[in-house]
Short mmCIF file of C-alpha atoms and ligand atoms in Angstrom, two decimals:
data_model
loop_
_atom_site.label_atom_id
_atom_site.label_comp_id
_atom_site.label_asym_id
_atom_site.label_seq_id
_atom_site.Cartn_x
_atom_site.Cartn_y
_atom_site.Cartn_z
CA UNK A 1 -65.33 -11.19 -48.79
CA UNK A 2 -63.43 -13.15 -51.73
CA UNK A 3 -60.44 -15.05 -49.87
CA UNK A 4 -57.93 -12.60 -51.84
CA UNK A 5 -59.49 -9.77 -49.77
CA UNK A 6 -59.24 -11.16 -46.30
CA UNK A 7 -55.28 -12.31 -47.20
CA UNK A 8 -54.72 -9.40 -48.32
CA UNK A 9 -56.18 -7.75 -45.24
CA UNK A 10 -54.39 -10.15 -42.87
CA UNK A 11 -51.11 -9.13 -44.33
CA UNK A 12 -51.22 -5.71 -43.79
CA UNK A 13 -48.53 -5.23 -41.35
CA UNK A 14 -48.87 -3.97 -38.26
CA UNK A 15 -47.18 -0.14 -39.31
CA UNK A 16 -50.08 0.76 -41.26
CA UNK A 17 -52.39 0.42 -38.05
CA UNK A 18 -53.70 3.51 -37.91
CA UNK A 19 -52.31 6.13 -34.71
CA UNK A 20 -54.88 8.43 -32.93
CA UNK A 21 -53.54 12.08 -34.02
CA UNK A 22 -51.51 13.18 -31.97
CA UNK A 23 -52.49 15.71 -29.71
CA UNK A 24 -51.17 19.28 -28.33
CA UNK A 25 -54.12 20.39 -26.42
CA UNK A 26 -52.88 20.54 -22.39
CA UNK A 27 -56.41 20.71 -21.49
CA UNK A 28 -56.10 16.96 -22.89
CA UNK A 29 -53.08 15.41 -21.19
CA UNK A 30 -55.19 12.72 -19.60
CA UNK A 31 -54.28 12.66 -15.71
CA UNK A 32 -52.02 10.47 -14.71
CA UNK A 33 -50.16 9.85 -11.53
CA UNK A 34 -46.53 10.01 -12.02
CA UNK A 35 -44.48 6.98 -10.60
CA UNK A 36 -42.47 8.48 -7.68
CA UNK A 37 -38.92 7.20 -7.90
CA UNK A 38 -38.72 7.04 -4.46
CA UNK A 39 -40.82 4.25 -4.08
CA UNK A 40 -39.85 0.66 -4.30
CA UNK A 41 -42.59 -1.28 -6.66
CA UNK A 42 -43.46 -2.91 -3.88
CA UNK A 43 -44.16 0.34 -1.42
CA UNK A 44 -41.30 0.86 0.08
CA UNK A 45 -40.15 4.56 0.65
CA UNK A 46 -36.58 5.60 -0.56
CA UNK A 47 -34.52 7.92 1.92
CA UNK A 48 -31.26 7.89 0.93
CA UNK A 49 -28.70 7.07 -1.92
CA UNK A 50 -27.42 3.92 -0.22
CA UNK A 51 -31.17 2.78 -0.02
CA UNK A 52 -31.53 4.13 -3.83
CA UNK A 53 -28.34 1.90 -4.91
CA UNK A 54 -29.43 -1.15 -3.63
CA UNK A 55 -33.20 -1.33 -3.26
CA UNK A 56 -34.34 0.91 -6.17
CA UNK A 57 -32.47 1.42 -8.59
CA UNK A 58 -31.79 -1.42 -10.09
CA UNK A 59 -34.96 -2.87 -10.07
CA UNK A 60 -36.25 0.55 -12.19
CA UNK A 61 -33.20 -0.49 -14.66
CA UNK A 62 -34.29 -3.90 -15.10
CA UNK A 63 -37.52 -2.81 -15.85
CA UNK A 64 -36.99 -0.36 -18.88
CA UNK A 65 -34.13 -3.34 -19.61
CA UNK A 66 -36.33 -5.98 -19.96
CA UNK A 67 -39.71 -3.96 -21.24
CA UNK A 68 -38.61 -0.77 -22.75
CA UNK A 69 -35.12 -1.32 -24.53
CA UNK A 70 -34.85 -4.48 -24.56
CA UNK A 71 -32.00 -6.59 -23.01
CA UNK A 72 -28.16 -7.44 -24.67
CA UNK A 73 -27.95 -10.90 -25.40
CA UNK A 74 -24.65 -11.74 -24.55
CA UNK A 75 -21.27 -10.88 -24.61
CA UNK A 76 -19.26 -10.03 -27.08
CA UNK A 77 -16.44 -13.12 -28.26
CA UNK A 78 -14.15 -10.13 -29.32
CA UNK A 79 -13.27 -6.52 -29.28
CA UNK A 80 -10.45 -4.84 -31.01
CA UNK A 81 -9.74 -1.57 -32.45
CA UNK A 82 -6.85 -0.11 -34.65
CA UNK A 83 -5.76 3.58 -35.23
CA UNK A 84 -6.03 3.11 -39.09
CA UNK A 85 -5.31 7.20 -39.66
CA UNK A 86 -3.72 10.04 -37.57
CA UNK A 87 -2.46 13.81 -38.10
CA UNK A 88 -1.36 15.90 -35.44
CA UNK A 89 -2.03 18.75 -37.78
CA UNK A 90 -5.97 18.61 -38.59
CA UNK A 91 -8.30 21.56 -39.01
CA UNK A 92 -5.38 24.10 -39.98
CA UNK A 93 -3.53 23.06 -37.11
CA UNK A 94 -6.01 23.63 -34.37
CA UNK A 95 -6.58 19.29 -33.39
CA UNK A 96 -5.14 16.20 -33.55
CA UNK A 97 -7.27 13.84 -35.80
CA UNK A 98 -7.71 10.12 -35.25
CA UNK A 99 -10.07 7.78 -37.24
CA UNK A 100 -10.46 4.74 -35.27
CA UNK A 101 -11.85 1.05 -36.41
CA UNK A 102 -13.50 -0.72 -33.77
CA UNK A 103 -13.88 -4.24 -34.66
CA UNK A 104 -16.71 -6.52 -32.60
CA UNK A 105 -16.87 -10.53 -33.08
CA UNK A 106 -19.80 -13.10 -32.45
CA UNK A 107 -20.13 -16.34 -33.35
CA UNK A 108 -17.65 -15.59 -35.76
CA UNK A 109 -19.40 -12.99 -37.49
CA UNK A 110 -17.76 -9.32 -36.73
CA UNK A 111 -19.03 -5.91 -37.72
CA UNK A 112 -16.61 -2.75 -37.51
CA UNK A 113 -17.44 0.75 -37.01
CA UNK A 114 -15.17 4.19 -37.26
CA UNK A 115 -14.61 6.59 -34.39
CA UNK A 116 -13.66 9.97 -35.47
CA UNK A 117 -11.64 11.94 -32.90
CA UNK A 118 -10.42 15.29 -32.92
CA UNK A 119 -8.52 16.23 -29.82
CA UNK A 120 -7.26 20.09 -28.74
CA UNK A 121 -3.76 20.95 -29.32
CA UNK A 122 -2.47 22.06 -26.56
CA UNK A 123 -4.60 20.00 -24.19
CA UNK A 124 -3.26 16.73 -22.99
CA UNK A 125 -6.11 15.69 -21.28
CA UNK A 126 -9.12 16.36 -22.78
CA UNK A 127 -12.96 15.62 -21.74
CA UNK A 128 -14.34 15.06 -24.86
CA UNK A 129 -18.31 15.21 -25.90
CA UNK A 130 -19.26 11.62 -27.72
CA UNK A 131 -22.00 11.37 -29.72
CA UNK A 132 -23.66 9.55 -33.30
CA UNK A 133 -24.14 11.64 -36.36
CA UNK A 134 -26.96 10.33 -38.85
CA UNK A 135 -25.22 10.28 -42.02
CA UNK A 136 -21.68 9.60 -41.42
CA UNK A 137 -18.47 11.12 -39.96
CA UNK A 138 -17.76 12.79 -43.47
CA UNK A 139 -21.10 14.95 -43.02
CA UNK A 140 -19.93 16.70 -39.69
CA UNK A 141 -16.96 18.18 -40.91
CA UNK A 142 -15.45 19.42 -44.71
CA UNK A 143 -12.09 17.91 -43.54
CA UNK A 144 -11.86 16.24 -46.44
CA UNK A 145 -9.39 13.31 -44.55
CA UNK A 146 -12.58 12.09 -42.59
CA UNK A 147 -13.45 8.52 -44.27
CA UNK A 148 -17.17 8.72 -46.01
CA UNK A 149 -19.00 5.44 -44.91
CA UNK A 150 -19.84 2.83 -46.88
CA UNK A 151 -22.71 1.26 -44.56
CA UNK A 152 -26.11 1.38 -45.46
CA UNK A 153 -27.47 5.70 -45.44
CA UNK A 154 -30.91 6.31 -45.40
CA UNK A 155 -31.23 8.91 -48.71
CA UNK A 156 -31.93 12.33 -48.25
CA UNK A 157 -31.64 14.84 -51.13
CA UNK A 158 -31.07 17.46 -49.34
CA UNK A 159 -27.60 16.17 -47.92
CA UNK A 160 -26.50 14.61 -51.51
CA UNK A 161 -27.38 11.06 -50.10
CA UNK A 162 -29.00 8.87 -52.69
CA UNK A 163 -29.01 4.96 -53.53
CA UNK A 164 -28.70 4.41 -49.47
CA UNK A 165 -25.27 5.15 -49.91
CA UNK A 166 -22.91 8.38 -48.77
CA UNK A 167 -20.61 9.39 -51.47
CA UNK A 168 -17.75 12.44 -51.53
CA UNK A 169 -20.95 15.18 -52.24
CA UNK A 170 -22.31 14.35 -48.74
CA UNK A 171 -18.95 15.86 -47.13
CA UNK A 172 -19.65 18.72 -44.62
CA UNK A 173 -23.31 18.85 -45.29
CA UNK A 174 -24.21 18.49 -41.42
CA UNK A 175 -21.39 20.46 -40.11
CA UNK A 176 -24.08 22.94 -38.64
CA UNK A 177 -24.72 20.46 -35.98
CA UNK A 178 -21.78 20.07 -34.76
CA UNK A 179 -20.08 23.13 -33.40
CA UNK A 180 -16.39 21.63 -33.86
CA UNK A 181 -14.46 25.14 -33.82
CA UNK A 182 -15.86 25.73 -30.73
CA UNK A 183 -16.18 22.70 -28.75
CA UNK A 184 -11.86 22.94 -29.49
CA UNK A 185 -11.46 26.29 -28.61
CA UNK A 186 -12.75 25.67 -25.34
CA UNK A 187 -10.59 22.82 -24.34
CA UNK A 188 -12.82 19.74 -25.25
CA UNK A 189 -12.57 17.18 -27.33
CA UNK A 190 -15.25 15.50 -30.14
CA UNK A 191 -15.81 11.65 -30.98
CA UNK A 192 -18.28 10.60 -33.19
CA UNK A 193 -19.55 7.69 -35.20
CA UNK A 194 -22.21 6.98 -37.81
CA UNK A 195 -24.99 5.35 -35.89
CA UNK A 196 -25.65 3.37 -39.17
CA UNK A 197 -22.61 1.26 -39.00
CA UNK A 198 -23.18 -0.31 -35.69
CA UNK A 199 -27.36 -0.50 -36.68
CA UNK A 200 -28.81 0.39 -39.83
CA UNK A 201 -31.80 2.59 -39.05
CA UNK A 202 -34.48 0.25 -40.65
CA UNK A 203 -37.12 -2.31 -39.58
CA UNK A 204 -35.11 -5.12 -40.58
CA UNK A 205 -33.36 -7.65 -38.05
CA UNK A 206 -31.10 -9.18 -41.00
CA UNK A 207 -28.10 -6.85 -40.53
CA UNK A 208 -25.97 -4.40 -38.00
CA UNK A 209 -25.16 -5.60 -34.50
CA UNK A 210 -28.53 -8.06 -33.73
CA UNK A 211 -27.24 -10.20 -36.39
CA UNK A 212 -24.26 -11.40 -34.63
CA UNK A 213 -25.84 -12.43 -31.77
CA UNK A 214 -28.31 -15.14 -33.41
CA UNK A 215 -28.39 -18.49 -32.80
CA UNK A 216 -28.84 -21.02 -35.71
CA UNK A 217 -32.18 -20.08 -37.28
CA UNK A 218 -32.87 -16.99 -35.03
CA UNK A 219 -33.63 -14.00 -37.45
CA UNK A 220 -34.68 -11.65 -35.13
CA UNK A 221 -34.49 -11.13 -31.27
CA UNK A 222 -36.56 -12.51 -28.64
CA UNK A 223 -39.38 -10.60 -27.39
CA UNK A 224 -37.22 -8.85 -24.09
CA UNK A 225 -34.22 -8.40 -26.38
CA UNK A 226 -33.19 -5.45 -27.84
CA UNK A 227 -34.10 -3.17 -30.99
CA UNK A 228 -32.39 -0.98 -32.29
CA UNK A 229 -31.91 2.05 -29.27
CA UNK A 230 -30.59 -0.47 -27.02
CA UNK A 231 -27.81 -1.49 -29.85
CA UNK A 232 -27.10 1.71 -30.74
CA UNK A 233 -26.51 2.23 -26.88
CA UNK A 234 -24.10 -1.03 -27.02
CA UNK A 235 -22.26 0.76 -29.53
CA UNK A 236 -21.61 4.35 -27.53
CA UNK A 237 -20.22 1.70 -24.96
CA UNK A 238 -17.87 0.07 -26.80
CA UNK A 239 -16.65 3.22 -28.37
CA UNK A 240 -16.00 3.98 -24.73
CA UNK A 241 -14.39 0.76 -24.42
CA UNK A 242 -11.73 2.99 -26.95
CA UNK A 243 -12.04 6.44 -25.33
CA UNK A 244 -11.50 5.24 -22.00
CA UNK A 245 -7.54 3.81 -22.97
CA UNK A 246 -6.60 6.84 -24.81
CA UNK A 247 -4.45 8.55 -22.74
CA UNK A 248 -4.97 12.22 -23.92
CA UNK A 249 -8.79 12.28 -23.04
CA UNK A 250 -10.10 12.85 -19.11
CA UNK A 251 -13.75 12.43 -19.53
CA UNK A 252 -16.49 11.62 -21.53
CA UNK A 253 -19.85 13.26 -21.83
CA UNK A 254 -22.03 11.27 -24.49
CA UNK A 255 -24.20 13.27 -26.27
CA UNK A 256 -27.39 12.56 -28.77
CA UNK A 257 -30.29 14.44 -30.61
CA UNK A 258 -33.35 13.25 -31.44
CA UNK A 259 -33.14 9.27 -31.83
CA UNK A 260 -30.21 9.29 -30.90
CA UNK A 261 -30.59 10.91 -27.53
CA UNK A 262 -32.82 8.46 -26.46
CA UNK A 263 -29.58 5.97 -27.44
CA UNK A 264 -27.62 8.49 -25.53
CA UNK A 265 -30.28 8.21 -22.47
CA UNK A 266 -30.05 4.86 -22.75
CA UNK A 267 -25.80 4.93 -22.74
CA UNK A 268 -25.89 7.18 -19.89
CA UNK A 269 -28.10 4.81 -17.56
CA UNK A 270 -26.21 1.51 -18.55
CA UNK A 271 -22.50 2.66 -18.23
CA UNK A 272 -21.46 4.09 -15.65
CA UNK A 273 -18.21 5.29 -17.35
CA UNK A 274 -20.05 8.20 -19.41
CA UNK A 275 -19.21 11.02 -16.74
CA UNK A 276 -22.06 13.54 -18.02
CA UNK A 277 -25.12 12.59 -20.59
CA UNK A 278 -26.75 15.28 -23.12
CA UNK A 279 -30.23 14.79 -24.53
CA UNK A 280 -30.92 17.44 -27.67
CA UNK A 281 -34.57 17.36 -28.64
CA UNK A 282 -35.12 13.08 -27.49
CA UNK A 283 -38.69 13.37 -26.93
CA UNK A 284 -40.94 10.26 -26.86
CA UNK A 285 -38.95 7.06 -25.46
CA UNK A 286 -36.01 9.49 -24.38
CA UNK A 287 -36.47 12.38 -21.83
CA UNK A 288 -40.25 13.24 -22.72
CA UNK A 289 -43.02 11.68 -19.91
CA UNK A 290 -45.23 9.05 -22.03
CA UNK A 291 -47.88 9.19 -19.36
CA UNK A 292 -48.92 13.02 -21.18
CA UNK A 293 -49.74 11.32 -24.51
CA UNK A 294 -48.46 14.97 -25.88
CA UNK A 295 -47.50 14.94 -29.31
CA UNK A 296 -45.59 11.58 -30.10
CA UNK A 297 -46.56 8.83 -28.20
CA UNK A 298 -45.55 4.99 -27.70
CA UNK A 299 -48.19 4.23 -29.81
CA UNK A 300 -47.10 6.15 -32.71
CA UNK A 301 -43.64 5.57 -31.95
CA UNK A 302 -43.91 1.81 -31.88
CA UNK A 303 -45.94 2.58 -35.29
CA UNK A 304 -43.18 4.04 -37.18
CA UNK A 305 -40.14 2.67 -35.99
CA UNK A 306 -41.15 -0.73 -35.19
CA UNK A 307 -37.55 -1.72 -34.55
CA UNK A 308 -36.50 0.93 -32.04
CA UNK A 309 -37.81 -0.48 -28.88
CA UNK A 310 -37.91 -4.36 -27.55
CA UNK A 311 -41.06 -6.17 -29.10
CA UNK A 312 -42.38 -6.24 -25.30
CA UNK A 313 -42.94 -2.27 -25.59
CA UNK A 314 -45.41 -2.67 -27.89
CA UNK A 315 -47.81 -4.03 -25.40
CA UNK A 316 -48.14 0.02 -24.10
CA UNK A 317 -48.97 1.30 -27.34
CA UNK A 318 -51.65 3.62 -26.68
CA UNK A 319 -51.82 2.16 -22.84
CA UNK A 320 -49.50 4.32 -21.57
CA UNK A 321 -51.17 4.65 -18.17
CA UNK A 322 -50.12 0.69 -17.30
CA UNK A 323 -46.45 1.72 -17.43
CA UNK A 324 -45.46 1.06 -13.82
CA UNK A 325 -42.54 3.76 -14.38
CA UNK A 326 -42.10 6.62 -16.61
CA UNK A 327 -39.08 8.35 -18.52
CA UNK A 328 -38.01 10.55 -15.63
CA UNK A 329 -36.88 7.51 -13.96
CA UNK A 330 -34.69 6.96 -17.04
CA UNK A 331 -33.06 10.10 -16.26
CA UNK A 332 -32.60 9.37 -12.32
CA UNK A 333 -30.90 6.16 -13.45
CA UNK A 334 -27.92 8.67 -14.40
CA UNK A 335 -27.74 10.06 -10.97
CA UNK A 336 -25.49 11.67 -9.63
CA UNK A 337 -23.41 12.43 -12.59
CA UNK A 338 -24.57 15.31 -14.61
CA UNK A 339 -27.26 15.43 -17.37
CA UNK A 340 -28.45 17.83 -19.57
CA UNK A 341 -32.20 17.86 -21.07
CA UNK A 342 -32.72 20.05 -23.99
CA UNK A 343 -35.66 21.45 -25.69
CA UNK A 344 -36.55 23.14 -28.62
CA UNK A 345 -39.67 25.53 -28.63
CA UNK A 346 -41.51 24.85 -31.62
CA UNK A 347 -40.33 21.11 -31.47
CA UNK A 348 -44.09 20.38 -30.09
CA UNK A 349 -43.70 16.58 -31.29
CA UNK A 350 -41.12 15.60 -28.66
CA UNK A 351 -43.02 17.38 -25.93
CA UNK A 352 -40.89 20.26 -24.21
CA UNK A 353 -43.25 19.90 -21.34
CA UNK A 354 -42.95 16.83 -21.06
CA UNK A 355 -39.49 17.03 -21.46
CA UNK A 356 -39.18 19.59 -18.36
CA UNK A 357 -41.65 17.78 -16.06
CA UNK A 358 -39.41 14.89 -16.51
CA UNK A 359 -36.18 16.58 -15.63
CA UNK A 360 -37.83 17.66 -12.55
CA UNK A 361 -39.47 14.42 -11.71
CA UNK A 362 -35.70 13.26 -11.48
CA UNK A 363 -34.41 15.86 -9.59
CA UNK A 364 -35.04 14.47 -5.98
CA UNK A 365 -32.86 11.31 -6.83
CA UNK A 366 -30.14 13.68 -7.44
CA UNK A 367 -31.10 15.44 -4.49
CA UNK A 368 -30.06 12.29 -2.19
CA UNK A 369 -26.60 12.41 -3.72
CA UNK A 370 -26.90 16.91 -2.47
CA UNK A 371 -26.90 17.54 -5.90
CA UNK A 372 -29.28 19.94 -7.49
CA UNK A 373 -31.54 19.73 -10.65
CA UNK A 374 -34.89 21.22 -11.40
CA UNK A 375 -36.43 22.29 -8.06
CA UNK A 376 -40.03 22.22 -7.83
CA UNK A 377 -40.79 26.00 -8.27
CA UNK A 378 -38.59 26.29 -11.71
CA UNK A 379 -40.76 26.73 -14.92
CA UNK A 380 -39.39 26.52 -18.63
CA UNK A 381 -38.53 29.66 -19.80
CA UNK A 382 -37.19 30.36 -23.46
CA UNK A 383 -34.14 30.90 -23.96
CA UNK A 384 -33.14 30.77 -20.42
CA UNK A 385 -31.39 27.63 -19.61
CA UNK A 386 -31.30 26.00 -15.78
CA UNK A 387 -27.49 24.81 -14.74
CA UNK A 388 -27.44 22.26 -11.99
CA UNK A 389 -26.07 18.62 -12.31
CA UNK A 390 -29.12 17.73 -13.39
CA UNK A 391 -29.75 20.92 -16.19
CA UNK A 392 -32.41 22.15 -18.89
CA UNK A 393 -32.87 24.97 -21.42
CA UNK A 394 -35.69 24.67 -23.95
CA UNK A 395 -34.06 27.16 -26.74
CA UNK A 396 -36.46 28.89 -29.41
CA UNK A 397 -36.93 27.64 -33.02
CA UNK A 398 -37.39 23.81 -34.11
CA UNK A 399 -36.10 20.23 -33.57
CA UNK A 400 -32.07 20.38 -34.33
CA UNK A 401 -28.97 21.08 -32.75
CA UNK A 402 -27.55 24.78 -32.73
CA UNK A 403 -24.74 26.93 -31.62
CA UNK A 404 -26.86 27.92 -29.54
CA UNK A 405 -27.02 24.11 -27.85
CA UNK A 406 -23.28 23.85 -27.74
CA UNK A 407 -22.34 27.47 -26.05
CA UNK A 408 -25.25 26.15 -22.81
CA UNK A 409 -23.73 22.10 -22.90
CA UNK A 410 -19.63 23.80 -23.31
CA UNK A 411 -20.10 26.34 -20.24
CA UNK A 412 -22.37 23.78 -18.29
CA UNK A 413 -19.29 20.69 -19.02
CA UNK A 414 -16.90 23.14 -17.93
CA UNK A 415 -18.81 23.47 -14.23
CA UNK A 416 -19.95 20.68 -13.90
CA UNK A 417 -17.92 17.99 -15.34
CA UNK A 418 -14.67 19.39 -16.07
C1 LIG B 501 -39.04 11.32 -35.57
C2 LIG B 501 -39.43 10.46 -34.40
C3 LIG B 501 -38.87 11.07 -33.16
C4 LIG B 501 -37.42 11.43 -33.31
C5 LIG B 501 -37.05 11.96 -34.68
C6 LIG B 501 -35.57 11.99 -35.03
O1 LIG B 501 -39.62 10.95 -36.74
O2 LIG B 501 -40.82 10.38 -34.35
O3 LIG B 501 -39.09 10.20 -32.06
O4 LIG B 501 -36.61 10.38 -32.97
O5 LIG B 501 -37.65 11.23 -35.67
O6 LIG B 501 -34.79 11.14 -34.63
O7 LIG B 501 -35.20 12.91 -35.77
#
């Protein structure tokens, strides 16, 4: 081979490395044993929560820390935030509005991000869902006071975003996600921010919150630190940091779909201030098993989105079974305050199985706290959603969030966290 050939070879990065298809066969989930969460790595059985607090627990955190996420570098110099625009009159009367800054410092670089909070009238003390849109606060509502972004958008014609930048025509366009009329009406409370201010949702280590954390000469971060899940997980904390101080909100159930579940997942099990977690549709790396290889798996994950995980995940590309633990222990991390897994029928990539198993994989750490989840002779059923602590409802139609979504998470809130 000419030298040309072989450097151009060598250079081929490591996202073009072709992924095994991905397969939805169950006669070809490979067996797997699943890692009990009652069992210390080291072989020691797990009989109550006291036991699970100080002997389990954290050692099943550190883990997905250190090898899954990735860890946070440090600590922050600075935080601040401002109330930069309020109305007591928003959405003809039915909220009060606030657009929040949130301002984070490091080494004296900083990087500032918007909260947008609509409150019920009428309710002084409000539990309030919190999650990241994809596009920009703008895009969830046609309120046309709601600030459009200026950070970095990933384009997509079909919601008027082109040049990587959100402009007045993007206004509204994801509304249909977010069930805000509804989520009022029924006494709660919505925060949101655009996930691409606090990371932009590329593979590149230059910009968002990793940036502020380097050392001289460091351009990305080390191989246990975090990508970009684990900093968009930072961020849902520090707009607790806000939520928690504002006097007219009582709780805080953080809420994701997709990516941004597993960011929500990820929330949930690192702060124990989020009083209820919601995963919509999180799939591989969120609420989905990786031991069943069924539709997306690490491999192709790690593929893709190179930047999501910590680089020390990529060592279980396509060797899932060496994972000492599995993603149902992500979701007994968040034991015993209530979670929500959600599923979407024809949404075979993120593995509704998978997604179910998982749920009740967790369920006996919530059972040492006598709370209930999944019990062992439940089965996924369309359409027909399970309401414990620990809940799930695989809905029919594809990968999104619905009305549908909202009426199961609004009436399971209101019993369970409320
Ligand atoms: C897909 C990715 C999924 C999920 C989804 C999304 O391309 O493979 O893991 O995160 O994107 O966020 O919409």
């Amino acid at each position: 081979m000419k030298p040309f050939i072989i450097l151009f070879f060598a250079l081929i990065p490591s996202i073009f490395v072709a992924q095994p298809e991905a397969n939805y066969d169950e006669t070809k989930v490979p067996k797997f044993t699943v890692p009990d969460p009652l069992l210390t790595f080291s072989g020691e059985a797990i009989t109550d929560s006291d036991q699970w607090e100080e002997k389990r627990k954290l050692e099943i955190y550190q883990f997905f820390e250190k090898q899954i996420y990735g860890k946070v570098p440090a600590m922050l110099d600075e935080y601040s935030f401002e109330v930069i625009e309020e109305d007591n009159n928003a959405l003809g009367g039915k909220a009060q509005r606030k657009q929040i800054a949130v301002g984070l410092k490091k080494n004296n670089r900083s990087l500032n991000f918007n909260i947008l909070l609509y409150l019920p009238k009428g309710n002084e003390n409000a539990p309030v869902f919190l999650g990241y849109n994809f596009h920009g606060n703008h895009t969830v509502t046609d309120d046309p006071k709601v600030i459009v972004t200026d950070a970095w958008n990933a384009n997509d014609i079909t919601l008027n975003i082109q040049n990587n930048k959100a402009t007045e025509a993007s206004r509204g366009s994801r509304k249909n996600r977010w069930a805000i009329d509804k989520i009022l009406d029924n006494g709660f409370g919505l925060a949101t921010v655009y996930y691409g201010e606090v990371d932009p949702d590329k593979n590149d280590f230059s910009d968002g919150l990793h940036s502020l954390f380097y050392r001289e000469g460091q351009t990305r971060p080390k191989t246990n630190e975090w990508g970009s899940i684990a900093a968009w997980a930072f961020g849902l904390s520090r707009a607790m940091d806000y939520l928690e101080n504002d006097t007219n909100i009582s709780k805080v159930i953080v809420f994701g779909h997709s990516r941004l579940g597993k960011a929500a997942l990820w929330a949930g099990a690192s702060d124990p201030r989020f009083d209820g977690v919601i995963s919509n549709n999180s799939g591989c790396g969120g609420a989905a098993l990786s031991k069943r290889k069924y539709g997306e798996t690490i491999g192709h994950i790690n593929n893709s989105f190179p930047h999501w995980f910590s680089e020390s995940f990529k060592k279980y590309s396509n060797k899932e079974e060496i994972l000492p633990v599995d993603q149902h222990q992500l979701l007994a991390l968040i034991a015993p305050r209530p979670l929500y897994v959600a599923s979407a029928a024809e949404d075979e990539w993120a593995d509704p199985k998978g997604e179910f198993l998982s749920a009740q994989y967790a369920t006996p750490v919530y059972a040492l706290y006598g709370k209930k989840g999944i019990s062992k002779s439940d089965s996924p059923v369309v359409d027909r959603p399970i309401q414990e602590t620990l809940a799930y409802h695989i809905r029919s139609g594809k990968h999104d969030v619905t009305n549908y979504d909202w009426d199961q998470y609004i009436s399971w809130a209101q019993n369970f966290v409320k």
